PDB file of C-alpha atoms in Angstrom:
ATOM      1  CA  MET A   1      -4.641   1.398 -10.514  1.00  0.00           C
ATOM      2  CA  THR A   2      -4.400   4.947 -11.455  1.00  0.00           C
ATOM      3  CA  ALA A   3      -8.108   5.631 -11.683  1.00  0.00           C
ATOM      4  CA  CYS A   4     -10.607   6.222  -8.465  1.00  0.00           C
ATOM      5  CA  THR A   5     -13.779   4.157  -8.350  1.00  0.00           C
ATOM      6  CA  SER A   6     -16.154   3.387  -6.054  1.00  0.00           C
ATOM      7  CA  GLU A   7     -16.204  -0.312  -5.203  1.00  0.00           C
ATOM      8  CA  PRO A   8     -20.148  -1.564  -4.731  1.00  0.00           C
ATOM      9  CA  ASP A   9     -19.038  -3.357  -1.426  1.00  0.00           C
ATOM     10  CA  THR A  10     -18.043   0.467   0.272  1.00  0.00           C
ATOM     11  CA  THR A  11     -21.230   3.041  -0.185  1.00  0.00           C
ATOM     12  CA  GLU A  12     -20.893   6.432   0.654  1.00  0.00           C
ATOM     13  CA  ALA A  13     -22.454   6.157   3.635  1.00  0.00           C
ATOM     14  CA  GLU A  14     -20.140   3.668   5.351  1.00  0.00           C
ATOM     15  CA  LYS A  15     -17.140   5.066   3.663  1.00  0.00           C
ATOM     16  CA  PRO A  16     -14.749   7.122   6.320  1.00  0.00           C
ATOM     17  CA  THR A  17     -14.285  10.585   5.723  1.00  0.00           C
ATOM     18  CA  LEU A  18     -11.137  11.435   4.507  1.00  0.00           C
ATOM     19  CA  ALA A  19      -9.617  12.377   7.846  1.00  0.00           C
ATOM     20  CA  GLU A  20     -10.161   9.149   9.213  1.00  0.00           C
ATOM     21  CA  ALA A  21      -9.076   7.287   5.952  1.00  0.00           C
ATOM     22  CA  ALA A  22      -5.727   8.874   6.115  1.00  0.00           C
ATOM     23  CA  GLN A  23      -5.248   8.030   9.720  1.00  0.00           C
ATOM     24  CA  GLN A  24      -6.040   4.447   9.081  1.00  0.00           C
ATOM     25  CA  LEU A  25      -3.618   4.640   5.883  1.00  0.00           C
ATOM     26  CA  VAL A  26      -0.814   5.794   8.082  1.00  0.00           C
ATOM     27  CA  LYS A  27      -2.037   3.194  10.874  1.00  0.00           C
ATOM     28  CA  ASP A  28      -1.424   0.035   8.092  1.00  0.00           C
ATOM     29  CA  GLY A  29       1.779   1.810   6.601  1.00  0.00           C
ATOM     30  CA  ASP A  30       3.213   2.090   9.847  1.00  0.00           C
ATOM     31  CA  ALA A  31       2.169  -1.707  10.756  1.00  0.00           C
ATOM     32  CA  LEU A  32       3.856  -2.466   7.508  1.00  0.00           C
ATOM     33  CA  LEU A  33       6.940  -1.087   8.348  1.00  0.00           C
ATOM     34  CA  THR A  34       7.035  -2.633  11.912  1.00  0.00           C
ATOM     35  CA  SER A  35       6.284  -5.786  10.237  1.00  0.00           C
ATOM     36  CA  LEU A  36       9.319  -5.729   8.354  1.00  0.00           C
ATOM     37  CA  ALA A  37      11.918  -4.647  11.107  1.00  0.00           C
ATOM     38  CA  GLU A  38       9.959  -7.292  13.043  1.00  0.00           C
ATOM     39  CA  SER A  39      10.813 -10.079  10.921  1.00  0.00           C
ATOM     40  CA  GLN A  40      14.593  -8.991  10.768  1.00  0.00           C
ATOM     41  CA  THR A  41      14.038  -8.382   6.518  1.00  0.00           C
ATOM     42  CA  GLY A  42      14.665  -5.220   5.876  1.00  0.00           C
ATOM     43  CA  THR A  43      13.811  -1.750   6.923  1.00  0.00           C
ATOM     44  CA  ALA A  44      12.191   1.199   5.523  1.00  0.00           C
ATOM     45  CA  SER A  45      10.790   4.573   6.327  1.00  0.00           C
ATOM     46  CA  ALA A  46       8.091   6.238   5.518  1.00  0.00           C
ATOM     47  CA  THR A  47       8.579   9.424   3.005  1.00  0.00           C
ATOM     48  CA  GLU A  48       5.220  10.780   2.724  1.00  0.00           C
ATOM     49  CA  ARG A  49       2.506  10.319   5.422  1.00  0.00           C
ATOM     50  CA  ALA A  50      -1.141  11.676   4.426  1.00  0.00           C
ATOM     51  CA  ASP A  51      -0.360  15.127   5.203  1.00  0.00           C
ATOM     52  CA  GLN A  52      -1.524  16.324   1.701  1.00  0.00           C
ATOM     53  CA  ASP A  53      -4.340  16.131  -0.268  1.00  0.00           C
ATOM     54  CA  LYS A  54      -3.608  15.307  -3.890  1.00  0.00           C
ATOM     55  CA  GLY A  55      -5.671  15.355  -6.820  1.00  0.00           C
ATOM     56  CA  GLU A  56      -3.746  12.950  -8.970  1.00  0.00           C
ATOM     57  CA  GLY A  57      -5.697   9.764 -10.242  1.00  0.00           C
ATOM     58  CA  CYS A  58      -8.373  11.423  -9.460  1.00  0.00           C
ATOM     59  CA  LEU A  59     -11.582  13.219 -10.986  1.00  0.00           C
ATOM     60  CA  PRO A  60     -11.035  17.424 -11.257  1.00  0.00           C
ATOM     61  CA  ASP A  61     -13.008  18.319  -7.878  1.00  0.00           C
ATOM     62  CA  GLU A  62     -11.579  15.637  -5.978  1.00  0.00           C
ATOM     63  CA  VAL A  63      -8.264  14.463  -4.006  1.00  0.00           C
ATOM     64  CA  GLN A  64      -6.844  11.267  -2.035  1.00  0.00           C
ATOM     65  CA  ARG A  65      -3.947  10.973   0.377  1.00  0.00           C
ATOM     66  CA  PHE A  66      -0.977   9.183   0.100  1.00  0.00           C
ATOM     67  CA  PHE A  67       1.433   6.793   2.237  1.00  0.00           C
ATOM     68  CA  ARG A  68       4.740   6.113   0.817  1.00  0.00           C
ATOM     69  CA  ALA A  69       7.961   4.503   1.917  1.00  0.00           C
ATOM     70  CA  GLY A  70      11.161   3.212   1.063  1.00  0.00           C
ATOM     71  CA  GLY A  71      14.169   1.041   2.240  1.00  0.00           C
ATOM     72  CA  ASN A  72      16.427  -1.889   1.744  1.00  0.00           C
ATOM     73  CA  LEU A  73      16.790  -5.394   2.713  1.00  0.00           C
ATOM     74  CA  ALA A  74      18.774  -6.516   5.437  1.00  0.00           C
ATOM     75  CA  ARG A  75      20.112  -9.484   3.183  1.00  0.00           C
ATOM     76  CA  ARG A  76      19.855 -10.786   0.067  1.00  0.00           C
ATOM     77  CA  HIS A  77      16.221 -12.706  -0.146  1.00  0.00           C
ATOM     78  CA  ALA A  78      14.329 -13.726  -3.111  1.00  0.00           C
ATOM     79  CA  ALA A  79      11.872 -10.799  -3.640  1.00  0.00           C
ATOM     80  CA  PHE A  80       9.039 -13.097  -3.742  1.00  0.00           C
ATOM     81  CA  ASN A  81       9.437 -14.188  -0.322  1.00  0.00           C
ATOM     82  CA  ILE A  82       9.712 -10.604   0.731  1.00  0.00           C
ATOM     83  CA  ALA A  83       6.787  -9.755  -0.980  1.00  0.00           C
ATOM     84  CA  GLY A  84       4.921 -12.423   0.157  1.00  0.00           C
ATOM     85  CA  LEU A  85       5.816 -11.716   3.825  1.00  0.00           C
ATOM     86  CA  MET A  86       4.165  -8.601   3.363  1.00  0.00           C
ATOM     87  CA  GLN A  87       0.931  -9.894   1.533  1.00  0.00           C
ATOM     88  CA  THR A  88       0.518 -11.975   4.447  1.00  0.00           C
ATOM     89  CA  HIS A  89       0.680  -8.758   6.440  1.00  0.00           C
ATOM     90  CA  LEU A  90      -1.861  -6.710   4.402  1.00  0.00           C
ATOM     91  CA  ARG A  91      -4.346  -9.935   4.976  1.00  0.00           C
ATOM     92  CA  ALA A  92      -3.733  -9.663   8.474  1.00  0.00           C
ATOM     93  CA  LEU A  93      -4.773  -6.233   8.583  1.00  0.00           C
ATOM     94  CA  GLY A  94      -7.989  -6.577   6.440  1.00  0.00           C
ATOM     95  CA  TYR A  95      -6.527  -6.308   2.832  1.00  0.00           C
ATOM     96  CA  GLU A  96      -7.995  -8.393  -0.170  1.00  0.00           C
ATOM     97  CA  ASP A  97      -5.281  -9.250  -2.482  1.00  0.00           C
ATOM     98  CA  LEU A  98      -6.075  -7.386  -5.936  1.00  0.00           C
ATOM     99  CA  VAL A  99      -3.275  -9.250  -8.247  1.00  0.00           C
ATOM    100  CA  ASP A 100      -2.241 -12.906  -7.987  1.00  0.00           C
ATOM    101  CA  ASP A 101       1.149 -12.443  -7.213  1.00  0.00           C
ATOM    102  CA  LEU A 102       2.287 -15.369  -9.101  1.00  0.00           C
ATOM    103  CA  ASP A 103       1.222 -13.669 -12.304  1.00  0.00           C
ATOM    104  CA  ILE A 104       4.458 -11.172 -11.398  1.00  0.00           C
ATOM    105  CA  ARG A 105       6.551 -12.505  -9.598  1.00  0.00           C
ATOM    106  CA  ASP A 106      10.564 -13.560  -9.793  1.00  0.00           C
ATOM    107  CA  GLN A 107      13.422 -14.011  -8.131  1.00  0.00           C
ATOM    108  CA  LYS A 108      14.427 -10.363  -8.504  1.00  0.00           C
ATOM    109  CA  LEU A 109      11.005  -8.587  -8.667  1.00  0.00           C
ATOM    110  CA  SER A 110       7.954  -9.059  -7.165  1.00  0.00           C
ATOM    111  CA  VAL A 111       4.745  -7.037  -6.380  1.00  0.00           C
ATOM    112  CA  VAL A 112       1.632  -7.202  -4.188  1.00  0.00           C
ATOM    113  CA  ALA A 113      -1.194  -5.167  -3.822  1.00  0.00           C
ATOM    114  CA  GLY A 114      -4.505  -5.144  -1.664  1.00  0.00           C
ATOM    115  CA  ARG A 115      -7.257  -2.792  -0.960  1.00  0.00           C
ATOM    116  CA  ASP A 116      -9.402  -2.928   2.515  1.00  0.00           C
ATOM    117  CA  PRO A 117     -12.907  -3.152   1.216  1.00  0.00           C
ATOM    118  CA  LYS A 118     -13.954  -1.449   4.213  1.00  0.00           C
ATOM    119  CA  THR A 119     -12.203   1.829   4.273  1.00  0.00           C
ATOM    120  CA  ASP A 120     -11.303   1.576   0.835  1.00  0.00           C
ATOM    121  CA  ILE A 121      -7.942   1.703   0.923  1.00  0.00           C
ATOM    122  CA  THR A 122      -5.166   0.320  -1.298  1.00  0.00           C
ATOM    123  CA  TYR A 123      -1.416  -0.538  -1.090  1.00  0.00           C
ATOM    124  CA  VAL A 124       1.173  -1.736  -3.421  1.00  0.00           C
ATOM    125  CA  VAL A 125       4.301  -3.005  -2.191  1.00  0.00           C
ATOM    126  CA  ALA A 126       7.258  -3.763  -4.790  1.00  0.00           C
ATOM    127  CA  VAL A 127      10.230  -5.519  -4.073  1.00  0.00           C
ATOM    128  CA  GLN A 128      13.352  -5.500  -6.370  1.00  0.00           C
ATOM    129  CA  LEU A 129      17.006  -6.570  -6.090  1.00  0.00           C
ATOM    130  CA  GLU A 130      18.547  -4.675  -8.872  1.00  0.00           C
ATOM    131  CA  GLN A 131      17.705  -1.414  -7.776  1.00  0.00           C
ATOM    132  CA  LYS A 132      17.798   0.739  -4.405  1.00  0.00           C
ATOM    133  CA  PRO A 133      15.171   1.180  -2.498  1.00  0.00           C
ATOM    134  CA  ASN A 134      14.712  -2.702  -2.910  1.00  0.00           C
ATOM    135  CA  ILE A 135      11.485  -1.781  -0.951  1.00  0.00           C
ATOM    136  CA  ARG A 136       8.490   0.728  -1.975  1.00  0.00           C
ATOM    137  CA  ILE A 137       5.509   0.642  -0.070  1.00  0.00           C
ATOM    138  CA  VAL A 138       2.869   3.036  -1.620  1.00  0.00           C
ATOM    139  CA  GLY A 139      -0.954   3.462   0.249  1.00  0.00           C
ATOM    140  CA  LYS A 140      -3.597   5.461  -0.811  1.00  0.00           C
ATOM    141  CA  THR A 141      -6.963   6.311   0.039  1.00  0.00           C
ATOM    142  CA  ALA A 142      -9.689   6.534  -2.199  1.00  0.00           C
ATOM    143  CA  CYS A 143     -11.065   9.594  -3.777  1.00  0.00           C
ATOM    144  CA  TYR A 144     -12.795  12.103  -2.055  1.00  0.00           C
ATOM    145  CA  LYS A 145     -15.004  15.136  -3.026  1.00  0.00           C
ATOM    146  CA  GLN A 146     -12.637  18.400  -2.268  1.00  0.00           C
ATOM    147  CA  ALA A 147     -13.798  20.234   0.763  1.00  0.00           C
ATOM    148  CA  GLY A 148     -14.905  23.939  -0.146  1.00  0.00           C
TER     149      GLY A 148
END
């Protein structure tokens, strides 16, 4: 998931601008953080809020934006239970599953990933019990041609 490619269901004409995508990225990230707090399973806070263009993972003349957050569980849970909760919230926001979490989950580590086909935003949520922060959330926009 490091490279940026256009998916066939999102044409350039339908694709939001980088500013619009960044705004949606932050909105969805905040919704994930709120859902985590409301479920009383843990808390997390944003460490990056899509405020900088970054070229990592894009072609040389392209940039994208990131939303990153980290936090800890309120009490000990199975990692796949918390990841499943976050996956449910991503689905409610319109994200489609990118990975079958049954392939990469256990009691101590679970990862879910989703992509919104309308905005081409991707979110990955990792829950790990052996290391802090227990919860890591990373969202990113698609790659866009660099302005200028």
